[in-house]
């Protein structure tokens, strides 16, 4: 109801503010018997953590995760699984200048309108730091899915004007982790990195697109009519900080085509499986997965905190100027790749379990 | 859980198949005391109903709504409000040819995979006929919102290659209802209609974009971190048949800009209200409405049923051909305008009520 | 949220008022493939309907159920299953005398306080007529459970001072349906019937206890810590009109015993199954079924409508007298037996499906 | 879904096992602006903690609570409020003897059946230690309710055969905290204490009844038809470890009376308020509070762990004996008083907020 939980069966609740003692997450509905690989969970957090390369914020946080409950002798018990990530590199005074003024295109003003007051330090609850908890929970979901042959891979496909035009199935997606911008095409990656470098020097920020592919999802996932699989994926992605667009399959471009161009013909392959000749549907038809690859694209706006003077007002409505201080990302996309994967893993795991209700 | 309910407080559950006795909807959580204007509810359904113009399907259904419960002496009582819409123009035999074969890019195959079998007549539950129930519920939500100064207006902004490039605040949106394609710019409307006419003659279909604006929503709506207002709007829209993309505010295009270009500066207007000079944020910051206009765009794929021969398989995996029969829409967008508005009204009403929990 | 839905996976929403056009229920989450025996559903409603014997109200309603959706070719499709029961014998004028006054120990005053106004005809939504919708949904749940070897049997074990002291496992429960009070012991049944007859002649009403046994439920049902199986059964029963007490297993009496008297020792039976020598736990330990019989008792207060002059106030707080009019039950217990069974069936079915989430 | 959350708007999720690093609770939906009195929260935990008197277990745990999130400058922020209680006095080896065997009338066997395996140390998740998290959350709810004039008071009204027969409104309930058994009548308290002392010496345990009164709750709380206020209170109480019965108002005894005896006549008092002359309804009519005192009784079974030899089986079904080890309560009731109050506070707070949805 208050919006801090996600999922129906594999249900997570995140908690914690940017500058409190810790952030964390509880998974209620985690099946028992999953082997909990803590090294893997930490490695996922490392992909998201600040300070990992020169194109991210230089804040230093180890983002070390501790499991508080729900695991016994290395396996999930079926009881609530809580993970805690202490906050370390808190420079609350970096935020004194925004205590009373509203940063443009941040959540400050809206939070004050809604709750009456706010923890202003580092954005408090509205900080993207909260997504570390999602990544931890998503790692558990990935462990669950790995055992069932489902693999999720996201990558940066656009930064500002620099776009990767090659479709996912012509790329070696494993290369995405080989460079600091997480783009699987080396040349495009270099251009993206150069653009981010330049943007940071200008005290500005830049947005872009993350593409994501889900391989190996079985047919039958998704609950029409409201909880269509792509509607759930869309909500999951749009709930991530800075996201302002989502499309799946042929997306916006496909909308401009004719039906005869956008339809996917069925055929039976040599192994006797029903397949589609094309996959404009992005692996989802009528809101239910059909066994083909699921793919979608997520648009991230440029980070709102810039190192330039901006006009704004204070809590009394007086006109003031604000300039970004502290250490911020010129482009969130490289660090957002594991977040997109985590949210996708949470949705697929939840629907995997939801779909089991029909197996009676 | 099974996906047929939407909303947390103002919660609707739709039921019914395309070719069963009726479809309908129950609203649980409708506040008491709303004056229920049945003429208005019917007029909303009339905007969605088939056969309303030459560019829609020629099926004839009056879509007459009956209220079964929750209203006494013209006002809502606070108890479940159920509305029923009988199915009339059912030509089940139009679907005998698809009983055993899977229509390309329809839900047929996915439903069989999920549920084991399906009501194949007219798509059964996967038919867009279900959206009539959403429009009826959305009409109640609009009555609630009207009393609170909130107004919602959607319109067709693109059909195939024909795009309306004028921003919403330079248009007279009331003109949208003046033509059969529901585009507020007369010249563009004519080009859209011509394109749909031509597409129908080719036995083909065409997609496009519906834009929607919400005027008068108060600041404070939306529940971070997962139920951000735009995430809820996104899910609502993506749950509508044929939708494959959603963006709000500056959307995908804004993602390619710099932070300095995409940020909205705050100022205090002459009336003393805090406002933003631009509205790239689409009226939502940090997932919470900030009092500015909320606007978003929804991409609809071309209708999957085309009057052309298509390759597919039957339930046994044998290769067969299928040709669309019956009476179908060459373009769903004109009839989808009230659906988009209804889903928006449901989201805003639900969050209006959810936001009240903080007023204690 | 607004209280008209019950269950998490097998989720029902009831709607309708006593004197509106109809009452009904939608089941969302009904598994596909259940053979829907309409004759059985109707027979369950017949056990609850008014006018079935001389000790119930003499109102005449056929309570004929119609299925609107979710069933195709005799089987559930997995889509929402809606059933409608038209209201027939409505004598709204029987209630003119209570339009403005509050009947003692009825919901009238509380509804007015909550909703601002109410449909006063026959109690409107607060009428026990709503339970007919529960019985219809419970019949579907029974069909589901029958296929899995689960059988539910309730019976009247006390009316006023007349109590059946024989434990359930010493009784032939099938005899409960052989007499009009639904007590499986013939002699006790006769005494109960005599007491109800006498009470009706006095213009008074009488309460009592319904006992219920669930045979064949597998071990593993119930979700600790809050959704313990007995907590869910307790809520289900307490949600039925006129219920004011619930106990399971050794109940209140067991609470007065020593641990050494109340514990159930485990042993392995000849078939190799782990069993308990006694069953003070009522088949539930730690909130989870253990495979033994589940049994509980439900206390119903005497019906509030009596044919005697009672002191009360009107909507303006003025002192007035009220006398029951119309045709009312002197004792609800005989008609409540199928309601208790229906609610138990809904709980067990829901938890049967919930428990499947762990089977991955 | 998995049962570790409670409440709809003021929603708590508890986590943690008896012998893990910590237990805790997250409240999602806590209104902003509540002054968080940490001393009060700790004092509530102190009422529940082990070792507080000679008639409780002699385990020593300080049960020190830490707030991790959701509070800023002493007030709730409206974001998730998480509290942590580290586990201290863990003697896991006390449980080695039950690692492979099932303690009679404990959750051991049922957990194994449900989850496949279990954290056997101290009962793991099934331990009543989990209720400390409920008490912490309940303390926040009490702070919310105190500001609104609602006060909740529970007390022990029966231990084994020793019963307090004086109705609550003839007692000075504040005396309940003056003795170690928490019974407001000094003489009865002494007899209860003597009985518990004796029972402990016998290596046995004893159950009883806790009564609870809610003063000052406004009319209008409760959501018919399924979430009636007493149904929600009933579920809350039945979800507490060892509870096997619940009744409200005139309860089981009232069920045996005539309607003319059990009805509550309305009148208008000198201040112009509508009141009832008696309160057999326990402050709830039609599932909605009517402004009178709400009262109910909760039956607790004797603790299952006894210091006597008991017959049972091990995981392989072999017959074994088990004897209680460690430090256990001979009677849980004195420590359960704050748990009953906490659960009541959670229900009333949640329904207070739920009722606000109608205030639009």
PDB file of N, CA and C in Angstrom, chain D residues 249-289:
ATOM      1  N   UNK D 249     -17.213  -9.641  22.956  1.00  0.00           N
ATOM      2  CA  UNK D 249     -18.535  -9.325  23.494  1.00  0.00           C
ATOM      3  C   UNK D 249     -19.010 -10.444  24.392  1.00  0.00           C
ATOM      4  N   UNK D 250     -20.269 -10.827  24.234  1.00  0.00           N
ATOM      5  CA  UNK D 250     -20.805 -11.867  25.120  1.00  0.00           C
ATOM      6  C   UNK D 250     -20.307 -13.257  24.738  1.00  0.00           C
ATOM      7  N   UNK D 251     -19.623 -13.398  23.613  1.00  0.00           N
ATOM      8  CA  UNK D 251     -18.877 -14.601  23.266  1.00  0.00           C
ATOM      9  C   UNK D 251     -19.673 -15.895  23.274  1.00  0.00           C
ATOM     10  N   UNK D 252     -19.002 -16.984  23.699  1.00  0.00           N
ATOM     11  CA  UNK D 252     -19.655 -18.294  23.712  1.00  0.00           C
ATOM     12  C   UNK D 252     -20.864 -18.288  24.642  1.00  0.00           C
ATOM     13  N   UNK D 253     -20.719 -17.678  25.812  1.00  0.00           N
ATOM     14  CA  UNK D 253     -21.829 -17.671  26.768  1.00  0.00           C
ATOM     15  C   UNK D 253     -23.039 -16.968  26.171  1.00  0.00           C
ATOM     16  N   UNK D 254     -22.806 -15.849  25.510  1.00  0.00           N
ATOM     17  CA  UNK D 254     -23.893 -15.092  24.915  1.00  0.00           C
ATOM     18  C   UNK D 254     -24.639 -15.886  23.866  1.00  0.00           C
ATOM     19  N   UNK D 255     -23.918 -16.814  23.242  1.00  0.00           N
ATOM     20  CA  UNK D 255     -24.540 -17.631  22.196  1.00  0.00           C
ATOM     21  C   UNK D 255     -25.639 -18.516  22.762  1.00  0.00           C
ATOM     22  N   UNK D 256     -25.569 -18.768  24.048  1.00  0.00           N
ATOM     23  CA  UNK D 256     -26.553 -19.667  24.641  1.00  0.00           C
ATOM     24  C   UNK D 256     -27.780 -18.912  25.145  1.00  0.00           C
ATOM     25  N   UNK D 257     -27.763 -17.604  25.046  1.00  0.00           N
ATOM     26  CA  UNK D 257     -28.883 -16.787  25.518  1.00  0.00           C
ATOM     27  C   UNK D 257     -29.918 -16.546  24.433  1.00  0.00           C
ATOM     28  N   UNK D 258     -31.006 -15.926  24.843  1.00  0.00           N
ATOM     29  CA  UNK D 258     -32.044 -15.493  23.915  1.00  0.00           C
ATOM     30  C   UNK D 258     -31.666 -14.138  23.307  1.00  0.00           C
ATOM     31  N   UNK D 259     -32.233 -13.847  22.149  1.00  0.00           N
ATOM     32  CA  UNK D 259     -32.016 -12.546  21.523  1.00  0.00           C
ATOM     33  C   UNK D 259     -32.450 -11.412  22.430  1.00  0.00           C
ATOM     34  N   UNK D 260     -33.565 -11.610  23.137  1.00  0.00           N
ATOM     35  CA  UNK D 260     -34.064 -10.549  24.032  1.00  0.00           C
ATOM     36  C   UNK D 260     -33.095 -10.285  25.183  1.00  0.00           C
ATOM     37  N   UNK D 261     -32.234 -11.257  25.481  1.00  0.00           N
ATOM     38  CA  UNK D 261     -31.243 -11.077  26.548  1.00  0.00           C
ATOM     39  C   UNK D 261     -29.935 -10.506  26.008  1.00  0.00           C
ATOM     40  N   UNK D 262     -29.653 -10.784  24.746  1.00  0.00           N
ATOM     41  CA  UNK D 262     -28.330 -10.474  24.201  1.00  0.00           C
ATOM     42  C   UNK D 262     -28.290  -9.134  23.456  1.00  0.00           C
ATOM     43  N   UNK D 263     -29.460  -8.573  23.132  1.00  0.00           N
ATOM     44  CA  UNK D 263     -29.484  -7.325  22.369  1.00  0.00           C
ATOM     45  C   UNK D 263     -29.115  -6.123  23.243  1.00  0.00           C
ATOM     46  N   UNK D 264     -28.509  -5.117  22.614  1.00  0.00           N
ATOM     47  CA  UNK D 264     -28.119  -3.886  23.298  1.00  0.00           C
ATOM     48  C   UNK D 264     -29.041  -2.743  22.858  1.00  0.00           C
ATOM     49  N   UNK D 265     -29.858  -2.263  23.773  1.00  0.00           N
ATOM     50  CA  UNK D 265     -30.776  -1.172  23.443  1.00  0.00           C
ATOM     51  C   UNK D 265     -30.010   0.151  23.278  1.00  0.00           C
ATOM     52  N   UNK D 266     -30.403   0.933  22.280  1.00  0.00           N
ATOM     53  CA  UNK D 266     -29.806   2.264  22.070  1.00  0.00           C
ATOM     54  C   UNK D 266     -30.544   3.316  22.902  1.00  0.00           C
ATOM     55  N   UNK D 267     -29.811   4.324  23.327  1.00  0.00           N
ATOM     56  CA  UNK D 267     -30.436   5.498  23.925  1.00  0.00           C
ATOM     57  C   UNK D 267     -29.514   6.691  23.669  1.00  0.00           C
ATOM     58  N   UNK D 268     -30.004   7.875  23.916  1.00  0.00           N
ATOM     59  CA  UNK D 268     -29.178   9.065  23.761  1.00  0.00           C
ATOM     60  C   UNK D 268     -28.788   9.563  25.142  1.00  0.00           C
ATOM     61  N   UNK D 269     -27.489   9.729  25.362  1.00  0.00           N
ATOM     62  CA  UNK D 269     -27.060  10.118  26.718  1.00  0.00           C
ATOM     63  C   UNK D 269     -27.185  11.632  26.922  1.00  0.00           C
ATOM     64  N   UNK D 270     -26.826  12.085  28.099  1.00  0.00           N
ATOM     65  CA  UNK D 270     -27.044  13.497  28.438  1.00  0.00           C
ATOM     66  C   UNK D 270     -26.256  14.438  27.541  1.00  0.00           C
ATOM     67  N   UNK D 271     -25.123  13.921  27.016  1.00  0.00           N
ATOM     68  CA  UNK D 271     -24.306  14.753  26.135  1.00  0.00           C
ATOM     69  C   UNK D 271     -24.804  14.704  24.691  1.00  0.00           C
ATOM     70  N   UNK D 272     -25.896  13.950  24.485  1.00  0.00           N
ATOM     71  CA  UNK D 272     -26.434  13.886  23.132  1.00  0.00           C
ATOM     72  C   UNK D 272     -25.839  12.788  22.276  1.00  0.00           C
ATOM     73  N   UNK D 273     -25.008  11.940  22.886  1.00  0.00           N
ATOM     74  CA  UNK D 273     -24.373  10.861  22.119  1.00  0.00           C
ATOM     75  C   UNK D 273     -25.252   9.622  22.120  1.00  0.00           C
ATOM     76  N   UNK D 274     -25.285   8.923  20.979  1.00  0.00           N
ATOM     77  CA  UNK D 274     -26.001   7.651  20.905  1.00  0.00           C
ATOM     78  C   UNK D 274     -25.148   6.587  21.578  1.00  0.00           C
ATOM     79  N   UNK D 275     -25.733   5.928  22.555  1.00  0.00           N
ATOM     80  CA  UNK D 275     -25.010   4.900  23.325  1.00  0.00           C
ATOM     81  C   UNK D 275     -25.863   3.636  23.413  1.00  0.00           C
ATOM     82  N   UNK D 276     -25.283   2.554  23.909  1.00  0.00           N
ATOM     83  CA  UNK D 276     -26.086   1.354  24.177  1.00  0.00           C
ATOM     84  C   UNK D 276     -26.135   1.128  25.687  1.00  0.00           C
ATOM     85  N   UNK D 277     -27.319   0.650  26.161  1.00  0.00           N
ATOM     86  CA  UNK D 277     -27.508   0.476  27.608  1.00  0.00           C
ATOM     87  C   UNK D 277     -26.657  -0.680  28.126  1.00  0.00           C
ATOM     88  N   UNK D 278     -26.549  -1.731  27.354  1.00  0.00           N
ATOM     89  CA  UNK D 278     -25.630  -2.813  27.673  1.00  0.00           C
ATOM     90  C   UNK D 278     -24.607  -2.867  26.547  1.00  0.00           C
ATOM     91  N   UNK D 279     -23.617  -3.750  26.658  1.00  0.00           N
ATOM     92  CA  UNK D 279     -22.600  -3.854  25.604  1.00  0.00           C
ATOM     93  C   UNK D 279     -22.246  -5.311  25.362  1.00  0.00           C
ATOM     94  N   UNK D 280     -23.297  -6.106  25.134  1.00  0.00           N
ATOM     95  CA  UNK D 280     -23.084  -7.510  24.782  1.00  0.00           C
ATOM     96  C   UNK D 280     -22.359  -7.628  23.448  1.00  0.00           C
ATOM     97  N   UNK D 281     -22.510  -6.601  22.606  1.00  0.00           N
ATOM     98  CA  UNK D 281     -21.906  -6.604  21.269  1.00  0.00           C
ATOM     99  C   UNK D 281     -20.401  -6.360  21.329  1.00  0.00           C
ATOM    100  N   UNK D 282     -19.866  -6.043  22.508  1.00  0.00           N
ATOM    101  CA  UNK D 282     -18.432  -5.825  22.610  1.00  0.00           C
ATOM    102  C   UNK D 282     -17.949  -4.668  21.757  1.00  0.00           C
ATOM    103  N   UNK D 283     -18.827  -3.665  21.587  1.00  0.00           N
ATOM    104  CA  UNK D 283     -18.395  -2.465  20.860  1.00  0.00           C
ATOM    105  C   UNK D 283     -18.356  -2.612  19.360  1.00  0.00           C
ATOM    106  N   UNK D 284     -18.864  -3.725  18.837  1.00  0.00           N
ATOM    107  CA  UNK D 284     -18.791  -3.983  17.381  1.00  0.00           C
ATOM    108  C   UNK D 284     -20.139  -4.525  16.917  1.00  0.00           C
ATOM    109  N   UNK D 285     -20.728  -3.879  15.919  1.00  0.00           N
ATOM    110  CA  UNK D 285     -22.006  -4.342  15.360  1.00  0.00           C
ATOM    111  C   UNK D 285     -21.914  -4.384  13.847  1.00  0.00           C
ATOM    112  N   UNK D 286     -22.285  -5.524  13.277  1.00  0.00           N
ATOM    113  CA  UNK D 286     -22.149  -5.682  11.833  1.00  0.00           C
ATOM    114  C   UNK D 286     -20.695  -5.607  11.387  1.00  0.00           C
ATOM    115  N   UNK D 287     -19.784  -5.837  12.323  1.00  0.00           N
ATOM    116  CA  UNK D 287     -18.358  -5.829  11.973  1.00  0.00           C
ATOM    117  C   UNK D 287     -17.704  -4.468  12.070  1.00  0.00           C
ATOM    118  N   UNK D 288     -18.491  -3.459  12.519  1.00  0.00           N
ATOM    119  CA  UNK D 288     -18.011  -2.080  12.584  1.00  0.00           C
ATOM    120  C   UNK D 288     -18.110  -1.597  14.026  1.00  0.00           C
ATOM    121  N   UNK D 289     -17.085  -0.897  14.496  1.00  0.00           N
ATOM    122  CA  UNK D 289     -17.131  -0.379  15.863  1.00  0.00           C
ATOM    123  C   UNK D 289     -18.252   0.649  15.991  1.00  0.00           C
TER     124      UNK D 289
END
